Coordinates of C-alpha atoms and ligand atoms in Angstrom, one line a residue:
X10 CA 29.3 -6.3 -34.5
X11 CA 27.5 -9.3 -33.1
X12 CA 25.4 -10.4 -29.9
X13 CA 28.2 -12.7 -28.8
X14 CA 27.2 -13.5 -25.1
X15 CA 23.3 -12.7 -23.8
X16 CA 22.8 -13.0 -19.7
X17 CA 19.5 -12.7 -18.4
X18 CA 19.1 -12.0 -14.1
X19 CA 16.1 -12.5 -12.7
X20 CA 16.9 -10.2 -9.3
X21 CA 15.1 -9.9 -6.3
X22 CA 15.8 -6.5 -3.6
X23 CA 14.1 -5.9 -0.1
X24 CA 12.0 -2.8 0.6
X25 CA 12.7 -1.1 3.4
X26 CA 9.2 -1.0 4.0
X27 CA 6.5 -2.3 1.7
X28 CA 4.4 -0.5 -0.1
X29 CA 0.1 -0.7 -0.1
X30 CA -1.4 1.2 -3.5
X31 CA -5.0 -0.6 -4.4
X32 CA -3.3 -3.2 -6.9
X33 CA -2.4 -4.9 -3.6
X34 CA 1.5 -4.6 -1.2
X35 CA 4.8 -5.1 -2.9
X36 CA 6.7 -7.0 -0.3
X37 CA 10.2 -7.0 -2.6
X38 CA 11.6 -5.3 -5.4
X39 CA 11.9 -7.4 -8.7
X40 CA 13.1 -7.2 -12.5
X41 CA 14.7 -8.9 -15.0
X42 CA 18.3 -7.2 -15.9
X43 CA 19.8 -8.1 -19.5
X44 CA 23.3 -7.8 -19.9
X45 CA 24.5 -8.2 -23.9
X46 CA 28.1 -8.2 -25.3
X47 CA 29.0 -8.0 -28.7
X48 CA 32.1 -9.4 -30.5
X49 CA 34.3 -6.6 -29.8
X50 CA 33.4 -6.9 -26.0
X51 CA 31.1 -4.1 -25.4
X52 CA 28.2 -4.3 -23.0
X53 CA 25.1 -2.9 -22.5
X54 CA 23.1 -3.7 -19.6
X55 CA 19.0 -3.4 -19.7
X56 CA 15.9 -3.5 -17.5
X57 CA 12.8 -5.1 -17.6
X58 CA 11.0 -3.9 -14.8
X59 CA 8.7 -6.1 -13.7
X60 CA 6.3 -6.2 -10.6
X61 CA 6.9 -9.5 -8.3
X62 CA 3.1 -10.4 -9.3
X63 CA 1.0 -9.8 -12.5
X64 CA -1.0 -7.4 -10.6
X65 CA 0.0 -4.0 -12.9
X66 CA 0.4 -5.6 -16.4
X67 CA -0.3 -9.2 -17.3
X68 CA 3.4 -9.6 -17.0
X69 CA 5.5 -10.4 -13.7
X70 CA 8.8 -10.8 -13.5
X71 CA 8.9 -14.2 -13.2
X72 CA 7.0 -14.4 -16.6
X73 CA 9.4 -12.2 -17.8
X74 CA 12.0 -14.4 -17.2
X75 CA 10.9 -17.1 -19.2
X76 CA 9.8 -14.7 -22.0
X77 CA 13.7 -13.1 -21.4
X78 CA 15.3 -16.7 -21.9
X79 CA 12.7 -19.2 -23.5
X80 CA 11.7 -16.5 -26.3
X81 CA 14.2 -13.4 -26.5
X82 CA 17.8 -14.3 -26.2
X83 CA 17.3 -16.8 -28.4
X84 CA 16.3 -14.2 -31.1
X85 CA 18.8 -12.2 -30.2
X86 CA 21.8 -14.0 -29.6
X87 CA 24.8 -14.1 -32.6
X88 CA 22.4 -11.6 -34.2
X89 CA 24.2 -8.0 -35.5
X90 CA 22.0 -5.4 -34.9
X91 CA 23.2 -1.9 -35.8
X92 CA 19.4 0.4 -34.4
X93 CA 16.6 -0.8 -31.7
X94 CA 14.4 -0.9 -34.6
X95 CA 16.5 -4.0 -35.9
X96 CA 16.2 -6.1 -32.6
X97 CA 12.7 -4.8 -32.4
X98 CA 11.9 -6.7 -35.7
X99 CA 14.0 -9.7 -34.7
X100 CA 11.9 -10.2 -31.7
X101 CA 8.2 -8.9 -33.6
X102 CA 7.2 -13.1 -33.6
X103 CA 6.9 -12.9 -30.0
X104 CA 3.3 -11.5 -28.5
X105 CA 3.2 -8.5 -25.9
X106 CA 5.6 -9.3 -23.3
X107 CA 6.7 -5.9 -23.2
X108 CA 8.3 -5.3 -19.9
X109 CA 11.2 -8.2 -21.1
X110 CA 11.2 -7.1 -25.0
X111 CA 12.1 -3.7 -22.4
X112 CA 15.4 -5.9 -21.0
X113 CA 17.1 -6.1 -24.3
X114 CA 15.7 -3.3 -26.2
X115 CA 17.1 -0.6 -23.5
X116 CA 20.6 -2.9 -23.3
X117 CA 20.4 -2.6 -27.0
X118 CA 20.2 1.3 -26.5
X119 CA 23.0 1.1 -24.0
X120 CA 25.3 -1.1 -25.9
X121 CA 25.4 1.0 -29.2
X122 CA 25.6 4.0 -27.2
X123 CA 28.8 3.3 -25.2
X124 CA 30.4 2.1 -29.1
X125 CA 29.9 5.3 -30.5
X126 CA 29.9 7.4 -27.0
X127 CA 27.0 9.5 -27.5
X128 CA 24.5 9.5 -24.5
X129 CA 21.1 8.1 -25.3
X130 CA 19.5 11.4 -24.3
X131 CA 21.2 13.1 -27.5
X132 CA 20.7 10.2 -29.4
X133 CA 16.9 10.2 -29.3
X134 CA 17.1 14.3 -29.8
X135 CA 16.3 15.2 -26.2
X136 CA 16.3 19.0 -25.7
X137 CA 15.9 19.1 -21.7
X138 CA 18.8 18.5 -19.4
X139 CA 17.1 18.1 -16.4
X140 CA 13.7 16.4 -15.3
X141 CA 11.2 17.8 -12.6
X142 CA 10.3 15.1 -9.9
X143 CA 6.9 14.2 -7.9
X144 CA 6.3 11.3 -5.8
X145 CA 3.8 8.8 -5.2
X146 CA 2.8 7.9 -1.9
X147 CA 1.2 4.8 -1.2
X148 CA -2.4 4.2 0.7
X149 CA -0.7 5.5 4.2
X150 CA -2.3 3.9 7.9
X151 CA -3.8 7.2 9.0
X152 CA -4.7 10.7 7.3
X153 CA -2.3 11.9 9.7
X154 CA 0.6 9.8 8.7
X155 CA -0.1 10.6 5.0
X156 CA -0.1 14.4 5.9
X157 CA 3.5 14.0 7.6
X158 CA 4.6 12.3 4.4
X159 CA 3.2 15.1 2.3
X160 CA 5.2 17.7 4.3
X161 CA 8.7 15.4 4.7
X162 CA 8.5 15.4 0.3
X163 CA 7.7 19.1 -0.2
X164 CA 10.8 19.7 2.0
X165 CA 12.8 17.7 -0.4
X166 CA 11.1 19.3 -2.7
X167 CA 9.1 17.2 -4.9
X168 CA 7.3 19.4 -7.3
X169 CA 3.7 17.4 -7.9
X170 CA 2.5 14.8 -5.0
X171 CA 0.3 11.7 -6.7
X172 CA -1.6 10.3 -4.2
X173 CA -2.5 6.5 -4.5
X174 CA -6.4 6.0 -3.8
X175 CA -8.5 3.0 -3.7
X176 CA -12.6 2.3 -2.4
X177 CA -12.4 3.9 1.1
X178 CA -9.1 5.8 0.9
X179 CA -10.2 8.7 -1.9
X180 CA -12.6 11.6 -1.2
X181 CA -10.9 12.3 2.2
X182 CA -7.4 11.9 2.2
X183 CA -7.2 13.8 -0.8
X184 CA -9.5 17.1 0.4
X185 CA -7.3 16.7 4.1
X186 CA -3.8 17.4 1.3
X187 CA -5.6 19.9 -0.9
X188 CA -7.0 22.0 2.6
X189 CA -3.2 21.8 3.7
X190 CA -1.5 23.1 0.2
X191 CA -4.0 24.9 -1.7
X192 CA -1.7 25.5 -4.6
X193 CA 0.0 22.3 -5.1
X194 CA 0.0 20.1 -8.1
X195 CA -1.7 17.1 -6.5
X196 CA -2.7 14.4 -8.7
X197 CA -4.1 10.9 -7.5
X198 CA -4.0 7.0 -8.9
X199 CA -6.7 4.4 -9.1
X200 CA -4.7 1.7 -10.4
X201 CA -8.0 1.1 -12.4
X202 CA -9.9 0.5 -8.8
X203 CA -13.2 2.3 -9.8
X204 CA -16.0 1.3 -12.4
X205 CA -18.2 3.8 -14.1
X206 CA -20.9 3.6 -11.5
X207 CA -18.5 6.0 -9.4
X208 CA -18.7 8.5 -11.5
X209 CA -20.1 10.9 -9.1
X210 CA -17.1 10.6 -6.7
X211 CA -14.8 12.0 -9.5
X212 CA -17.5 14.5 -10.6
X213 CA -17.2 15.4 -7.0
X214 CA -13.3 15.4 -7.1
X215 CA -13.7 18.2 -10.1
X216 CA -13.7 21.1 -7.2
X217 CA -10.5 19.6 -5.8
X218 CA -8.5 21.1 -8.8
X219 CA -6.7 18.3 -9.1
X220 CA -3.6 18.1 -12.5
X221 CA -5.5 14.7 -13.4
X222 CA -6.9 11.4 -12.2
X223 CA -4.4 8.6 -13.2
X224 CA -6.1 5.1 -14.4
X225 CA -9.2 5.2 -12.5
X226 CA -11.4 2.8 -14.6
X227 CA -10.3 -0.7 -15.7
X228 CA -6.6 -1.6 -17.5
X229 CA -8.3 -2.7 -20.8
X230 CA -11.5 -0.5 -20.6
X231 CA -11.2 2.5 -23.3
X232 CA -14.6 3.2 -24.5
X233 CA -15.5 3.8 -20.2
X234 CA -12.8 6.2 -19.9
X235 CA -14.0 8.3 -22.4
X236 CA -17.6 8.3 -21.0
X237 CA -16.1 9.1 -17.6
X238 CA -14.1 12.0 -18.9
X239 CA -17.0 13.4 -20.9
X240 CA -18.8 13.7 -17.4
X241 CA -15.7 15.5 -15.4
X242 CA -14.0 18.6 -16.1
X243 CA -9.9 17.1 -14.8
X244 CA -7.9 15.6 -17.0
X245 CA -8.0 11.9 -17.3
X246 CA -4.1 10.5 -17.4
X247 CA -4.0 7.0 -18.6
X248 CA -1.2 4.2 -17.2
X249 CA -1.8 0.8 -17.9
X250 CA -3.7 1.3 -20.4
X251 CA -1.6 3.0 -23.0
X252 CA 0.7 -0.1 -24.2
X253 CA 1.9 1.0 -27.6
X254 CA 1.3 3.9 -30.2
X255 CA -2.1 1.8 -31.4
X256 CA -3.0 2.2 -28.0
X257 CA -2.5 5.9 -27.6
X258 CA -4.2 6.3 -31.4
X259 CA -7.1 5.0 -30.3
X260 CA -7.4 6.5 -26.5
X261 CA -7.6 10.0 -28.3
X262 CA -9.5 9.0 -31.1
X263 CA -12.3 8.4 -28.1
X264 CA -11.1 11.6 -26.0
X265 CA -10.3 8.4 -23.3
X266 CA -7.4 10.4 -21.9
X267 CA -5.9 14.4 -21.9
X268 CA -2.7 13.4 -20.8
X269 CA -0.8 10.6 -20.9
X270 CA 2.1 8.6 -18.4
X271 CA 4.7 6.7 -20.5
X272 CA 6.9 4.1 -19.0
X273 CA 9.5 2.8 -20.9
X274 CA 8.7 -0.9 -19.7
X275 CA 5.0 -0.9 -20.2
X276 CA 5.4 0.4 -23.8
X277 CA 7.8 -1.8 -25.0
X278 CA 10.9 0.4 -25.0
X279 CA 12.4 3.4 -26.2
X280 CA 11.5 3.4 -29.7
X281 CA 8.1 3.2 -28.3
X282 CA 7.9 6.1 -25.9
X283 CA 9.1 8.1 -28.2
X284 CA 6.6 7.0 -30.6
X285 CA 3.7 7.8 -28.2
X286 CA 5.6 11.0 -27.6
X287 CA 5.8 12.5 -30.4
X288 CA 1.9 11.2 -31.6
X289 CA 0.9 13.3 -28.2
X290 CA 3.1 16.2 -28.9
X291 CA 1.4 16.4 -32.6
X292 CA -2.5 16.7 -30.5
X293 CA -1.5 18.8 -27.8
X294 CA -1.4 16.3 -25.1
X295 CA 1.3 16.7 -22.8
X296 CA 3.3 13.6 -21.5
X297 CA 4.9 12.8 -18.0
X298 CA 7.2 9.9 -17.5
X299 CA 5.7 7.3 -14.8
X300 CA 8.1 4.6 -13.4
X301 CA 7.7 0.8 -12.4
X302 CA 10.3 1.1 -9.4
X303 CA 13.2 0.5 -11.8
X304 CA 17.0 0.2 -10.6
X305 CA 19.0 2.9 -11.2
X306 CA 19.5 1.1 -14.1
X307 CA 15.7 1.3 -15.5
X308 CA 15.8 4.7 -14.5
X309 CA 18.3 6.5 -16.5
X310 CA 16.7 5.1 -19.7
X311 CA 13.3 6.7 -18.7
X312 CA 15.9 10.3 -17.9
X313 CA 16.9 10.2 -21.2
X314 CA 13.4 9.5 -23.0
X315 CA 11.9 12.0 -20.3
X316 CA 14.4 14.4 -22.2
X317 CA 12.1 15.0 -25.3
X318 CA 10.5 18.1 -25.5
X319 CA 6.8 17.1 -24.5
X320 CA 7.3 15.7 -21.0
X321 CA 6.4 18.6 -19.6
X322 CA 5.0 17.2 -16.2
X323 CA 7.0 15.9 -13.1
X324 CA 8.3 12.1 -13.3
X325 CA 7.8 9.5 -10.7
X326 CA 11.4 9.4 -10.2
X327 CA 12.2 9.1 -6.8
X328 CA 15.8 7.6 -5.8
X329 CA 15.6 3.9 -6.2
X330 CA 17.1 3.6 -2.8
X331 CA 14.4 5.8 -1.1
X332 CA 12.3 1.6 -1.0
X333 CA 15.3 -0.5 -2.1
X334 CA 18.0 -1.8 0.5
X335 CA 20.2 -1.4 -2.5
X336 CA 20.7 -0.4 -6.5
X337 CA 22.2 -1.9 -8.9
X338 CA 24.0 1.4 -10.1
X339 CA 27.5 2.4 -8.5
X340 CA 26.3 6.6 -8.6
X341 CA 23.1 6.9 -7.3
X342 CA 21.3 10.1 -9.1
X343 CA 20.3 13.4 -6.9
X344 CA 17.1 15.3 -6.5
X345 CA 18.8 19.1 -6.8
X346 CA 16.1 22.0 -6.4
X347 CA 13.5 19.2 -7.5
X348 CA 14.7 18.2 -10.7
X349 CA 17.2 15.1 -11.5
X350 CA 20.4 15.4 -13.9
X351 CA 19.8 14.0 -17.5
X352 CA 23.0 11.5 -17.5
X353 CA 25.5 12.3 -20.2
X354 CA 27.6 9.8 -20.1
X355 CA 28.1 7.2 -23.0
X356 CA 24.8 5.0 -23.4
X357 CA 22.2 5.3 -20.7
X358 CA 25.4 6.6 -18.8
X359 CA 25.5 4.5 -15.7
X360 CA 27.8 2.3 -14.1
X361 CA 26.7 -1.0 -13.1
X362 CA 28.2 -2.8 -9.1
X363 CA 28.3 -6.0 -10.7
X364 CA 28.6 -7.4 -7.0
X365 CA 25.7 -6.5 -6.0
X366 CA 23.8 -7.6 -9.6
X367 CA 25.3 -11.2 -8.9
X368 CA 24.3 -10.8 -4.9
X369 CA 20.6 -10.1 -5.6
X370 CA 20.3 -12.3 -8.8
X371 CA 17.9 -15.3 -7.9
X372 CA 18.4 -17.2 -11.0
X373 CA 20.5 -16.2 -13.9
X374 CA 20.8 -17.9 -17.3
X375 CA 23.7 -17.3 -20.4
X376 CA 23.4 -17.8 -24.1
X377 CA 26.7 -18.1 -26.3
X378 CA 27.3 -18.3 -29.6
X379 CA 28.6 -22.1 -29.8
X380 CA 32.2 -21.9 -31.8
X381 CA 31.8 -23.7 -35.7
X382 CA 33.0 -27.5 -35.3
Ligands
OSB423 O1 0.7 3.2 -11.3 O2 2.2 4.6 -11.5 C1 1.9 3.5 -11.1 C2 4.7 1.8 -9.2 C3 4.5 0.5 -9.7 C4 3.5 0.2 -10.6 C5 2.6 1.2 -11.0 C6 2.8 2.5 -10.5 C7 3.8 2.8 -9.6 C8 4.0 4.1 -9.0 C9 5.3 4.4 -8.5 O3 3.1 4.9 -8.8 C10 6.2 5.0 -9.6 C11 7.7 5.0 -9.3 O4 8.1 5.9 -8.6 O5 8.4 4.2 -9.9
MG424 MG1 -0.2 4.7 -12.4

């Protein structure tokens, strides 16, 4: 079985509104969708989730693109690959970039899913069928409108709220949610806003019971974190800063971070996450799956890794179509009762509208394997 045909869609979806966290307002929905085919014309379709600006990771998806098309497909393309951890090694020349390495090694998982019909989630050994859901709500315009927004999820029953904070929007927002539901799991988000020399507003936060503080100190700052949670009595959760297993080796080597958020795209992939998963699951640290606003497409691969035993806290999940004007997916998946469906279908078990991937694509690019002369 070979890569025969690699496409690589750089697409672009309107919000319905935008959305404000301290990294700055995401006007547009973005990522880089890989599409592979192999010689008996099966196809797997991947996402690299990528933010429109470098404002998260180093990577956009712009950047990703070129990554995608000047440094992946050729690695990839007229290559046979029979695990991830073969096209993982076929692409090991290439530095970081680990949103796009994302793009092919999730349409990898896809692909070799759908050939032998087993859904990724039983592939990987996944033991839960279904995947408790919170939501993250951006910096609102008033306390007021945030409370509203608090109520409207709980109704639709969310099961953890993550508030996104920032300078100015923390202490207060946060206390007004915790006065109003005194027993829910309420987590909040720097986006690595803060420096140590606000340690005593998360000292203060320590009454506020809150499940953790995600990311407050800077994307590449370890050693701080670890000071910062030697102070505070709530679990520190790193994002951003948890890129691979090395990462996560060292983060609780320094006591950095009690729990961690995995994302399939910031990791790397699959093979990655489940990596990090299992190193957690060996220390006791439980794992939560974060998201990137993926498609429907980037979100059933973070279902079936959220699967594994030790994600044991609710996932950002929240219906792609919730911000996007449309997915890329032709079923949608449901929040039931709070928790979201596992897909079981072949692969990462969705169905792609291929109309609508070639409606939003903004610039698309093939690779072929050229015929022998
Ligand atoms: O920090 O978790 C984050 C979205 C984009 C980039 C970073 C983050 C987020 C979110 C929303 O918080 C998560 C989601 O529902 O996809
Ligand atoms: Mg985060």
């Amino acid at each position: 079985m070979v890569i025969d045909r690699v496409d690589v869609h750089l697409i672009r979806i309107p919000l319905h509104h935008s959305f404000r966290t301290s990294m700055g307002t995401m006007a547009e929905k973005t990522a880089v969708i890989i599409r592979l085919q192999d010689s008996d014309g099966v196809v797997g379709y991947g996402e690299a989730p990528a933010m429109p600006n470098a404002t998260y990771t180093e990577e956009s998806a712009f950047s990703a693109f070129q990554c995608c098309t000047r440094d992946l497909a050729p690695l990839v393309v007229g290559r046979d690959f029979t695990s991830a951890e073969a096209l993982l090694d076929a692409v090991q020349p290439i530095r970081g970039n680990r949103f796009a390495k994302t793009g092919f090694e999730t349409a990898l998982w896809d692909l070799l899913g759908r050939r032998c019909g087993e859904p990724l989630s039983v592939s990987l050994g996944g033991t839960r069928t279904r995947v408790p859901v919170g939501d993250s709500l951006e910096i609102a315009d008033s306390l007021e409108a945030l409370l509203d927004l608090v109520d409207l999820r709980l109704s639709e029953g969310y099961r953890r709220i993550k508030l996104k904070i920032e300078p100015g929007w923390d202490r207060r927002p946060v206390e007004a949610v915790r006065q109003r539901h005194p027993d829910l799991m309420l987590t909040v988000d720097a986006n690595a806003a803060y420096t140590l020399a606000d340690s005593a507003l998360f000292e203060a936060m320590d009454e506020l019971e809150l499940a953790m503080i995600e990311q407050p100190l800077a994307f590449d700052d370890l050693l701080d974190h670890s000071i910062l949670q030697s102070r505070i009595r709530t679990p520190i959760c790193l994002d951003e800063s948890i890129r691979s297993l090395a990462d996560t080796r060292l983060a609780l080597h320094l006591g950095s971070t009690r729990i961690v958020n995995i994302k399939t795209g910031r990791v790397g992939g699959v093979v990655e996450s489940r990596r990090i998963h299992d190193l957690c699951a060996a220390n006791g640290i439980p794992v939560w799956m974060g998201g990137v606003f993926e498609t429907g497409i980037g979100r059933s691969f973070n279902l079936a890794v959220a699967s594994l035993a030790n994600f044991s806290l609710p996932a950002d999940m929240s219906p792609p179509l919730m911000y996007f004007e449309s997915d890329l997916v032709l079923v949608p998946f449901q929040i039931v009762d709070g928790y979201v469906d596992v897909p079981t279908g072949p692969g990462a078990g969705f169905d792609v509208d291929v109309d609508r991937l070639a409606f939003y694509t903004d610039e698309h690019s093939a690779f072929t394997v050229s015929d022998p002369a």
